[in-house]
Coordinates of C-alpha atoms in Angstrom, one line a residue:
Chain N
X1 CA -3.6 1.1 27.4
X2 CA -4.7 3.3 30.6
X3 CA -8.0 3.7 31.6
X4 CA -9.3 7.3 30.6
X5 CA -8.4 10.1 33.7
X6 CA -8.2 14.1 33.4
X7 CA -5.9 14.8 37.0
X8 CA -7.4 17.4 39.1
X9 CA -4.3 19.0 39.6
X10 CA -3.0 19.6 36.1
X11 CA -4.4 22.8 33.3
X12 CA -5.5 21.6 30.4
X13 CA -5.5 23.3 26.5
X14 CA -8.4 23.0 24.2
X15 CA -6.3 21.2 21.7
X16 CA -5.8 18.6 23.8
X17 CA -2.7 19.0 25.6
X18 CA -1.5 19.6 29.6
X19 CA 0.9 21.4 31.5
X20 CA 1.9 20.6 35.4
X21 CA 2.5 24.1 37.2
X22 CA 5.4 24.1 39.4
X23 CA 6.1 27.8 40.2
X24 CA 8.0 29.2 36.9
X25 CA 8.1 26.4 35.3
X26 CA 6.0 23.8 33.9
X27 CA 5.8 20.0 32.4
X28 CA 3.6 19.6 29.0
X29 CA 2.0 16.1 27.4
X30 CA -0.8 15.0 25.6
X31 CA -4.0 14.4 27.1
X32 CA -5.3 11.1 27.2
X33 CA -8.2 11.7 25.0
X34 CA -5.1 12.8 22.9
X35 CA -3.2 9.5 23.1
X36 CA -6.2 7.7 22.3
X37 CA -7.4 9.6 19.2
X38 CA -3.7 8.9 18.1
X39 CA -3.0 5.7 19.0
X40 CA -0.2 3.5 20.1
X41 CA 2.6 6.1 19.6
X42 CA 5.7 4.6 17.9
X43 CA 7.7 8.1 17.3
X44 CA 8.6 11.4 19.0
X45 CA 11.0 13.3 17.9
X46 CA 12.1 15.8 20.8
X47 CA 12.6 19.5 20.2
X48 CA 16.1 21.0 21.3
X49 CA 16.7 22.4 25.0
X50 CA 16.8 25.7 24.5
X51 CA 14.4 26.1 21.9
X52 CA 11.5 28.7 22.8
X53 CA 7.7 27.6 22.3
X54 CA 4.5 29.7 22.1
X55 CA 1.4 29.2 23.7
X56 CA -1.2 27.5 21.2
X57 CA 1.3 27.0 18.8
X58 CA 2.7 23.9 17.1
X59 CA 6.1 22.9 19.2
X60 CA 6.5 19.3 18.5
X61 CA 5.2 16.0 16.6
X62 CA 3.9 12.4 18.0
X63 CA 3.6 9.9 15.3
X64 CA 1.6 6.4 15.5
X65 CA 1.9 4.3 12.4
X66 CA -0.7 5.6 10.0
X67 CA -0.9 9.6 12.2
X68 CA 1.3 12.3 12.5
X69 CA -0.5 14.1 14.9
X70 CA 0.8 18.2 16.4
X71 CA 1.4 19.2 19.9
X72 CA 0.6 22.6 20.6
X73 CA 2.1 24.1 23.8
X74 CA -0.1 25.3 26.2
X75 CA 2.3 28.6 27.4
X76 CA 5.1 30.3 26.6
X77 CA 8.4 29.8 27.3
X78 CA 11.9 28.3 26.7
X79 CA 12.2 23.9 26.6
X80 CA 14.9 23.6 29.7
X81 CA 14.1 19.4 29.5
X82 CA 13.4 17.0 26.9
X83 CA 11.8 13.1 27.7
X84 CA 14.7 11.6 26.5
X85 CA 13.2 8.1 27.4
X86 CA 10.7 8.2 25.1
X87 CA 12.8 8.2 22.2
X88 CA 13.4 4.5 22.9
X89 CA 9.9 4.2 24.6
X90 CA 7.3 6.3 22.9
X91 CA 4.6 4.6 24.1
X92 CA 5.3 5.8 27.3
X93 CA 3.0 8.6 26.0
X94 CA 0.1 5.9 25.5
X95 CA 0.7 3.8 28.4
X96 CA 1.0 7.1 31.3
X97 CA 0.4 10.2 29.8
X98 CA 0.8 12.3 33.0
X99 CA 3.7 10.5 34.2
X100 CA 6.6 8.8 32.4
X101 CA 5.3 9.7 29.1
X102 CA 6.0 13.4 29.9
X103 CA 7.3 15.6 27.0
X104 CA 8.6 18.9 27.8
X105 CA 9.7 20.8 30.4
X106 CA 9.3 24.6 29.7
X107 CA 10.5 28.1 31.6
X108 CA 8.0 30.2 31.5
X109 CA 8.0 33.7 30.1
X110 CA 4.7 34.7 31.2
X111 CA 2.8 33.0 34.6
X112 CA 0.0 35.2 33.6
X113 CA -0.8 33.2 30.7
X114 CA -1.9 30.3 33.2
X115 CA -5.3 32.1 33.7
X116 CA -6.1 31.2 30.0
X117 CA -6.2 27.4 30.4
X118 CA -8.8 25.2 31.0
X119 CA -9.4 23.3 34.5
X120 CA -10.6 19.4 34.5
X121 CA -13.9 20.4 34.7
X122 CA -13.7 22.8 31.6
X123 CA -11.6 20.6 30.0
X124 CA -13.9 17.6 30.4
X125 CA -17.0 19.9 29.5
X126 CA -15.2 20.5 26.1
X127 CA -14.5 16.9 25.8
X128 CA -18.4 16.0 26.0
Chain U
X1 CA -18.5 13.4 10.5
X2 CA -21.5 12.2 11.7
X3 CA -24.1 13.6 9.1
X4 CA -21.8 11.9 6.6
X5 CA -21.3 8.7 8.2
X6 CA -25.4 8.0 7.2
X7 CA -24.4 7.3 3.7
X8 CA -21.6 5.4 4.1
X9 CA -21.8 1.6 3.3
X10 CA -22.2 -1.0 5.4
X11 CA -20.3 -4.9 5.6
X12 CA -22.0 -7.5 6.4
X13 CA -19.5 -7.6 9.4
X14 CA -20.7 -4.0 10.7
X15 CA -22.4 -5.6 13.8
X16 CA -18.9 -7.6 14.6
X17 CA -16.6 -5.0 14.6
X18 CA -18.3 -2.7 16.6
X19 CA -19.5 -5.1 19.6
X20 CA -15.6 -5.3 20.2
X21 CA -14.7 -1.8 19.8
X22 CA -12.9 -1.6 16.4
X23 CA -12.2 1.7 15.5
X24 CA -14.7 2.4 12.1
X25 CA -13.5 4.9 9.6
X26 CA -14.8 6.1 6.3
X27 CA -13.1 4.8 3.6
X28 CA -14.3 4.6 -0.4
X29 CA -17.7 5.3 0.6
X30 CA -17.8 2.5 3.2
X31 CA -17.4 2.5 7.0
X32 CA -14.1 0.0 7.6
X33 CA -12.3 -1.0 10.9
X34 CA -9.5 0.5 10.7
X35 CA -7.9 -1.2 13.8
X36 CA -9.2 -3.6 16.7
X37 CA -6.1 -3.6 19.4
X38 CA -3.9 -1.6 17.9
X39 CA -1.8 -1.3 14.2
X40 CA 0.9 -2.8 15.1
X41 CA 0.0 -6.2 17.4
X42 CA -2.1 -6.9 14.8
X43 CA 0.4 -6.7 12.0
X44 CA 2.6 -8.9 14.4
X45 CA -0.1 -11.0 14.7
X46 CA -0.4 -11.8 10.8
X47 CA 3.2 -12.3 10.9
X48 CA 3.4 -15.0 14.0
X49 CA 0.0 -16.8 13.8
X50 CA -3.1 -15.8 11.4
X51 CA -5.2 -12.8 11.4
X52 CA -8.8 -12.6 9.4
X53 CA -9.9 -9.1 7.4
X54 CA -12.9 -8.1 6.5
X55 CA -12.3 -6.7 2.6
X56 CA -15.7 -6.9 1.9
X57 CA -15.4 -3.5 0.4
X58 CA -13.8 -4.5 -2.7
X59 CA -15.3 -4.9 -5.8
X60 CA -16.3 -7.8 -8.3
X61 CA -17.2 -7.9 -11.8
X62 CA -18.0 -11.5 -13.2
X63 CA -17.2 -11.9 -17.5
X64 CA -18.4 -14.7 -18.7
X65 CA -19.3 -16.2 -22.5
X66 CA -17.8 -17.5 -25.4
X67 CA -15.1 -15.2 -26.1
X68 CA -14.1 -14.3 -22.2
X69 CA -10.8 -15.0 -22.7
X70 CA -10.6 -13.0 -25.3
X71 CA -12.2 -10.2 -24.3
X72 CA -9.7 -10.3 -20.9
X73 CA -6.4 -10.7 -23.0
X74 CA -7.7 -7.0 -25.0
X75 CA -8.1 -5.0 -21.6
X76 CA -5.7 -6.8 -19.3
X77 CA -2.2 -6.4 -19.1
X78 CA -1.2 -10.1 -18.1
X79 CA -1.3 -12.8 -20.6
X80 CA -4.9 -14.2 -20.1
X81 CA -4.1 -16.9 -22.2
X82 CA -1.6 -18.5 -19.5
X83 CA -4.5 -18.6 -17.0
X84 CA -5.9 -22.4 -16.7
X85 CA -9.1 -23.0 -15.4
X86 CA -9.0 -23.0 -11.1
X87 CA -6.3 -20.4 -11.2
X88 CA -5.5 -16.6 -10.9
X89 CA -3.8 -13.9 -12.2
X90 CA -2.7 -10.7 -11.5
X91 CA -2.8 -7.7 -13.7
X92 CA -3.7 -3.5 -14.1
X93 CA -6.0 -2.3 -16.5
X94 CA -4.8 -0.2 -18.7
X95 CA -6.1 3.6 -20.7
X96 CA -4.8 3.9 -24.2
X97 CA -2.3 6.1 -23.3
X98 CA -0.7 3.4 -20.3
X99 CA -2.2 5.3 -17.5
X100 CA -3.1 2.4 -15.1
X101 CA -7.2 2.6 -14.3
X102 CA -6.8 -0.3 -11.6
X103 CA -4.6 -3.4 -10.4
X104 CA -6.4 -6.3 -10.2
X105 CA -6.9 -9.8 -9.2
X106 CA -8.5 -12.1 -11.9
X107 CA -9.8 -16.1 -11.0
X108 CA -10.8 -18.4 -13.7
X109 CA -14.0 -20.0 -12.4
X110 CA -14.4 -22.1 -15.7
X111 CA -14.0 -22.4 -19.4
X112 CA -15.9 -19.4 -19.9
X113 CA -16.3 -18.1 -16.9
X114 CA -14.0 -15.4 -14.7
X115 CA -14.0 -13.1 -11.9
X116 CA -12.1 -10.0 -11.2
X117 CA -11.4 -8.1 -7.8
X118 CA -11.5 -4.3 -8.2
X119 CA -10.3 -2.1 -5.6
X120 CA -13.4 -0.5 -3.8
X121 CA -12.5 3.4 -4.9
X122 CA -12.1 2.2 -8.9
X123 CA -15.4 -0.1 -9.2
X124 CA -18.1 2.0 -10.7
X125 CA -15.0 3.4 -13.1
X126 CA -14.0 -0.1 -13.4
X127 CA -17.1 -1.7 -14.3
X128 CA -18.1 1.0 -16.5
X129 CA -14.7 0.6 -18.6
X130 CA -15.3 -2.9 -19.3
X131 CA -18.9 -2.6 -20.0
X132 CA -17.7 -0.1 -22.9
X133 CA -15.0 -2.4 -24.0
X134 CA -17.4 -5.3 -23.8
X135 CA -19.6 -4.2 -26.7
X136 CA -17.7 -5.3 -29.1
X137 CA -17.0 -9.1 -27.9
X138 CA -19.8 -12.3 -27.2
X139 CA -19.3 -11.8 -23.1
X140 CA -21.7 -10.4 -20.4
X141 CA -19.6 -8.9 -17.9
X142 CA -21.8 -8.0 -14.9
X143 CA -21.1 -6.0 -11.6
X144 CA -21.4 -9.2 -8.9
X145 CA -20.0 -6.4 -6.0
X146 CA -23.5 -7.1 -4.0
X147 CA -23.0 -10.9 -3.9
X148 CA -19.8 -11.7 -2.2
X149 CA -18.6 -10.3 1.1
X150 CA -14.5 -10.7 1.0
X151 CA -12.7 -12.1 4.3
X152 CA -8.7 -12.4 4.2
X153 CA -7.0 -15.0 6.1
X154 CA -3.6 -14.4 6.7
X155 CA -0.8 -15.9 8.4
X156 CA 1.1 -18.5 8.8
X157 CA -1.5 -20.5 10.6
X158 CA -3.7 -19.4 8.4
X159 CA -3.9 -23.0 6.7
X160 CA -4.1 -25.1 9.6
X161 CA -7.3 -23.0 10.9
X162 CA -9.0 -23.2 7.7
X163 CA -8.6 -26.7 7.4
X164 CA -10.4 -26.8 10.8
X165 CA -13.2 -25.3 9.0
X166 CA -13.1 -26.9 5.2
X167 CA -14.8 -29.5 3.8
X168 CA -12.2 -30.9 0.8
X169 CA -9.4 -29.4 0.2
X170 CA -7.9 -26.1 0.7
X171 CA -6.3 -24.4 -2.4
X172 CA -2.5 -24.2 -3.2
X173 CA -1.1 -20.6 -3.5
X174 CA -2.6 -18.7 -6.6
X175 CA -4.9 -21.3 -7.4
X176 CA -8.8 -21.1 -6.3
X177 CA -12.2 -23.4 -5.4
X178 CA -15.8 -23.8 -4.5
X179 CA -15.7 -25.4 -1.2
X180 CA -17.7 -25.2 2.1
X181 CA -16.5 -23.1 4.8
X182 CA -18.2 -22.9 8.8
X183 CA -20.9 -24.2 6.4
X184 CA -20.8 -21.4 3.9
X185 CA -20.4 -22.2 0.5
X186 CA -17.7 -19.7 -0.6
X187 CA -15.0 -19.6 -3.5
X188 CA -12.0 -20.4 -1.6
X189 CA -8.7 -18.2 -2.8
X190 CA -4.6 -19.3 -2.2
X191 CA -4.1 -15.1 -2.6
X192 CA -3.6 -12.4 -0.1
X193 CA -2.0 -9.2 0.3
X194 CA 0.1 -9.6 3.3
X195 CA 3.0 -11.6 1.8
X196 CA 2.3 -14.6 4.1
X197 CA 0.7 -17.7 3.5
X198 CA -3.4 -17.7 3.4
X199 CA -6.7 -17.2 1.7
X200 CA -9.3 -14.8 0.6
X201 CA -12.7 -15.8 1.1
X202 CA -15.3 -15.0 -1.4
X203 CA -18.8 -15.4 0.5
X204 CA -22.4 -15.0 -0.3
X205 CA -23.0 -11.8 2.1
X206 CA -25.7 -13.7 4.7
X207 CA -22.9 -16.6 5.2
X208 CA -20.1 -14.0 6.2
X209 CA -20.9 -13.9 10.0
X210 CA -20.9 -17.4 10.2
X211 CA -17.4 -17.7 8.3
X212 CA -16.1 -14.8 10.3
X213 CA -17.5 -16.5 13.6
X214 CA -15.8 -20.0 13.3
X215 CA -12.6 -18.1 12.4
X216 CA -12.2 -15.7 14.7
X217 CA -12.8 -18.2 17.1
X218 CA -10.4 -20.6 16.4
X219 CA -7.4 -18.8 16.5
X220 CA -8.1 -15.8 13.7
X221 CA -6.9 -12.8 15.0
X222 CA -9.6 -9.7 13.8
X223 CA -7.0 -7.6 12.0
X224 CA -8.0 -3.7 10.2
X225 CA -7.5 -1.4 7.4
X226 CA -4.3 -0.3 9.2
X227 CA -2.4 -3.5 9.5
X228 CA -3.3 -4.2 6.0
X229 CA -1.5 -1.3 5.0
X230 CA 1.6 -1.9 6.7
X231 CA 1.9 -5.2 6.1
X232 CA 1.6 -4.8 2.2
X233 CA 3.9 -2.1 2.3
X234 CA 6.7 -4.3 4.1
X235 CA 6.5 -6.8 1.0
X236 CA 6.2 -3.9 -1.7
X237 CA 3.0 -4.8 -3.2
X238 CA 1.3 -1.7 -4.5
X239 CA -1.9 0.4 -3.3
X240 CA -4.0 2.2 -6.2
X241 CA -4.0 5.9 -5.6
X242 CA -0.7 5.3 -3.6
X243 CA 1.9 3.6 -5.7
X244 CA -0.1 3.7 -9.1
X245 CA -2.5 6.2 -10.8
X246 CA -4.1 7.0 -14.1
X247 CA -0.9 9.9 -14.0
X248 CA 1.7 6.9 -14.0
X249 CA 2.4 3.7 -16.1
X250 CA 2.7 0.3 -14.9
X251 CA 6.7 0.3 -16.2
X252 CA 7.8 2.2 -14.2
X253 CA 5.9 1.0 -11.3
X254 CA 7.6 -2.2 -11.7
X255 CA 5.2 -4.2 -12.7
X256 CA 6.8 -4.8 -15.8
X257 CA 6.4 -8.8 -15.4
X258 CA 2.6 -8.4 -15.5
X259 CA 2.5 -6.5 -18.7
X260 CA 2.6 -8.9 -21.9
X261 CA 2.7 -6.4 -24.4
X262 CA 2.9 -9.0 -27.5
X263 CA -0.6 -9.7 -26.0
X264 CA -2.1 -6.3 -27.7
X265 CA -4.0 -5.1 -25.0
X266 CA -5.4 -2.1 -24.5
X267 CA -2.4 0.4 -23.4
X268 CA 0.1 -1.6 -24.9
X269 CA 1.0 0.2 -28.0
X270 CA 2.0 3.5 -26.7
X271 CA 3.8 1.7 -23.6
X272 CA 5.7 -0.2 -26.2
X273 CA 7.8 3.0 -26.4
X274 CA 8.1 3.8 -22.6
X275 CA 11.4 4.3 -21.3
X276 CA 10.5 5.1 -17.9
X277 CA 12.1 8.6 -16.6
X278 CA 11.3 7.2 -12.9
X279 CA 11.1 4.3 -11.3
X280 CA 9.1 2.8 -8.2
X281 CA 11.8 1.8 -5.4
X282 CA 11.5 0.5 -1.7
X283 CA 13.8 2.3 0.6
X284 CA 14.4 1.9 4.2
X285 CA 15.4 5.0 6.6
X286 CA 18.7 4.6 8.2
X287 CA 17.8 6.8 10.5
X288 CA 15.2 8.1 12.7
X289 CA 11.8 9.0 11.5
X290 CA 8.6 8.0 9.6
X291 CA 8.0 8.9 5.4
X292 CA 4.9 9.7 4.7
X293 CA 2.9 9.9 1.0
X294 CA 4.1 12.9 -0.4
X295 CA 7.0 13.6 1.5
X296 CA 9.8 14.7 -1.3
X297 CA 12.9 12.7 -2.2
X298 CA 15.9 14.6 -2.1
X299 CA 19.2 13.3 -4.2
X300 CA 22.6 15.0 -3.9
X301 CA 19.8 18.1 -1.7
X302 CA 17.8 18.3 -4.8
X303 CA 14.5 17.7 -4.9
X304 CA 14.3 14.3 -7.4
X305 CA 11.0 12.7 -6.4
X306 CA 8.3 11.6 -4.5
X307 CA 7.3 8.9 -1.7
X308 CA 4.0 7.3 -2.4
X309 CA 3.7 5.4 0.6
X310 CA 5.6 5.1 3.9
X311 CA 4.9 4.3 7.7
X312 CA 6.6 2.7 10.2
X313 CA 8.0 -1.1 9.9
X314 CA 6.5 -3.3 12.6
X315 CA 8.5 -5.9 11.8
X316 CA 11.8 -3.8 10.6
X317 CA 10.8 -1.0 13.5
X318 CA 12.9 1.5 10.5
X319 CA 11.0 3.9 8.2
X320 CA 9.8 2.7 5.2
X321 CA 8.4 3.4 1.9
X322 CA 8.0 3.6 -1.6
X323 CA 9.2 6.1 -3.9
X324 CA 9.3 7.1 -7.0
X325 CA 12.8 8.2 -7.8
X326 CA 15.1 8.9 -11.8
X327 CA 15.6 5.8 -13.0
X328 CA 19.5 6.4 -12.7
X329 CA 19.2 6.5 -9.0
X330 CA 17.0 3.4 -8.5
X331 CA 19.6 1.0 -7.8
X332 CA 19.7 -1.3 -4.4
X333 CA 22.1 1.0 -2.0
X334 CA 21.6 4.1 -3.4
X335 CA 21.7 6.7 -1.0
X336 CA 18.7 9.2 -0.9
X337 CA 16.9 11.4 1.8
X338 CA 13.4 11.6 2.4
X339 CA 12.3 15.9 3.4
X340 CA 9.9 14.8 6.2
X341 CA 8.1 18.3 6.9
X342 CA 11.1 20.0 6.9
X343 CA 13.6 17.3 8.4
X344 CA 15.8 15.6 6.1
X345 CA 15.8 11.7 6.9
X346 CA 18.5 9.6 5.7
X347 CA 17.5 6.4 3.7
X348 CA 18.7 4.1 1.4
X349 CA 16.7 2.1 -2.1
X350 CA 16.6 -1.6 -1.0
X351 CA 15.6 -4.5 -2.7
X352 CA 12.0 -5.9 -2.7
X353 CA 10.5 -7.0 -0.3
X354 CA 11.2 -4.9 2.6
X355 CA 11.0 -7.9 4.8
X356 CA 10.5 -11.5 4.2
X357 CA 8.0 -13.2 6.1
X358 CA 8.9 -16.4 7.4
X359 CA 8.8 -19.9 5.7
X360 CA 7.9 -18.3 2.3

């Protein structure tokens, strides 16, 4: 499993969860603090493209074997992308949480809504 | 969390889980590991080679005196009768009314002498059912839960690194002995709840670091809570509060061959006349997904019963479960689906066990 890291470059959500801001758009995952509370993921089962998600509500669910755990989505917007890797790989989402273990990639309807997350330091604060 | 972690009970392990980092949960008012490395290598690891629990939070009540045996053949559902001297047995205990109070292992010690494992959450209600029962025979049953720590050694190495250890002989399956162990005299167990080969240790609580020492470092694997579960659940043995409760009877459960009810015990009158309505099935998900306890069965879309337990299969890498489902649609091959929050899995009743383990 990965050593613990918070990326400077990514916003984070209180409940534990990231997003990657590339102009309109945005890639979401699960902290690492997230993966770890979990543990070793052995299920994801993707929403559909196309689907629309709301920011700090439930959009998804990762599943170790004794968990079932939520993932809320940080913004608003529409799911354009799906990690369809991890549905033979979930622990992907243990084993690089930023990178190939990626859930989501969302349109989104309001940039503004950026402003509300947390930056690593914040984040980290909250974390203790 | 933390406030309430202060009361919660101690092993005499404590100190070895948490110098390597297990992760410690509350469970029946004691703080468990609930996993080391992770669920699932150490389930694999039971499976391949040998892992060692600590299940020192289970219970023990010791009934001994002239009429032992028959004071055991009135409250438990097995015949008592049938169990010789060096041996063990497993049965529920039983309400009037068939409800089942507690599954349970029992070892005959000697001619008057036996001890019986309670599960950790049903001990004081345990103990206080026998104690009741007890007045009217020549027994003493007493609560012995302070004097044994329990260890689990699993696998199917499991043997060969507690022969390292041993002084005499090991056990064969089901059967039991005194015997020294790292040192430690212990009572030495051929049970388990893992399916594989292996023993449970029953140790005097100052000797369990040393027993957990040697065998940890010989091979041993440190396995949790977590593993435990899954590993039970691929063989289909129950869990209390899962699979049985005072709300079901032991028919329909399935456990059916450990209910003598020529014996009289308590229970067995009114189950004399159960036809169960449901019946406890394992079931494997053809599809994706993971059941969970209380997830709904669905038969022909209609709601028809309940899952009791269900995680993933390390072994099988499928969904599985237990469920209680009408006895008309418990059949091997049976076609059910499982409502997962909302999602409707595909599965299908299987035979017992789930999986095999190897060379068993």
């Amino acid at each position: 499993m990965a050593e613990a890291s918070y990326p400077e470059e990514l916003k984070y959500h209180p409940e534990h969860d990231w997003a990657r801001i590339e102009g309109d758009t945005a890639t979401f995952g699960i902290t690492w603090y997230a993966q770890d509370s979990l543990g070793e993921v052995v299920f994801f089962d993707p929403p559909e493209v196309g689907a629309t998600v709301t920011a700090n509500e439930s959009y998804a669910e990762v599943e170790s074997v004794k968990a079932v755990s939520d993932v809320f989505s940080p913004l608003s917007g529409e799911i354009v992308e799906v990690n369809e890797a991890l549905s033979d790989d979930p622990e992907k989402i243990n084993s690089d949480p930023y990178g190939e273990g990626w859930l989501v990639k969302v349109k989104l309807s309001d940039t503004a809504e950026v402003d509300t997350l947390l930056d690593v330091a914040a984040y980290k604060e909250l974390l203790g | 969390m933390e406030a309430a972690a202060e009361t919660l009970r101690k092993t005499p392990l404590h100190d070895r889980h948490e110098v390597v980092g297990a992760r410690l949960v509350p469970f029946a008012g004691w703080e468990m590991p609930v996993q080391y490395e992770g669920i699932k290598d150490e389930h694999l690891r039971v499976r391949s080679q040998a892992g060692l629990f600590d299940v020192s939070h289970m219970g023990e009540v010791e009934t001994s005196g002239p009429q032992a045996q028959d004071f055991l053949q009135h409250v438990l559902s097995n015949d008592v009768e049938k169990l010789g001297e060096g041996g063990s047995q497993y049965s529920v205990l039983c309400r009037e009314d068939g409800g089942v109070l507690d599954d349970l292992f029992t070892y005959r010690l000697g001619p008057e002498r036996y001890l019986t494992v309670t599960n950790a959450s049903n001990h004081d209600k345990d103990f206080a059912w026998l104690a009741r029962q007890a007045e009217e025979y020549d027994v003493e049953v007493k609560d012995v839960a302070a004097d044994y720590a329990m260890l689990a050694l699993q696998g199917p190495d499991a043997r060969g690194i507690l022969a390292r250890h041993i002084e005499g002989e090991a056990p064969a399956r089901m059967k039991t002995t005194t015997a020294t162990v790292a040192g430690v005299e212990c009572l030495v167990c051929g049970t388990g709840y893992t399916g594989e080969d292996g023993v449970e240790l029953m140790v005097p609580p100052d000797g369990a670091t040393a027993v957990w020492d040697a065998l940890t470092a010989d091979g041993a694997a440190p396995v949790g809570l977590g593993a435990r579960d899954t590993l039970r659940l691929e063989v289909c043995f129950h869990l209390y509060g899962n699979d049985l409760s005072e709300d079901r009877d032991p028919l329909g459960a399935g456990l059916g061959w450990a209910v003598k009810l020529d014996t009289g015990f308590i229970g067995s009158d009114a189950l004399k006349d159960v036809e169960p309505q449901e019946k406890l099935v394992p079931f494997e998900f053809t599809g994706p997904g993971i059941p969970r306890p209380g997830n709904p069965v669905l038969i022909e879309g209609k709601e028809a019963g309940v899952v009791t337990s269900g995680s993933l299969s390390p072994c099988l890498g499928t969904g599985i479960g237990l469920a209680y489902v009408p006895a008309g649609k418990a059949d091997p091959g049976t076609a059910i689906e499982i409502d997962v929050r909302g999602k409707t899995r595909p599965a299908e009743v299987r035979k017992k066990p789930l999986y095999a383990p190897k060379g068993t």
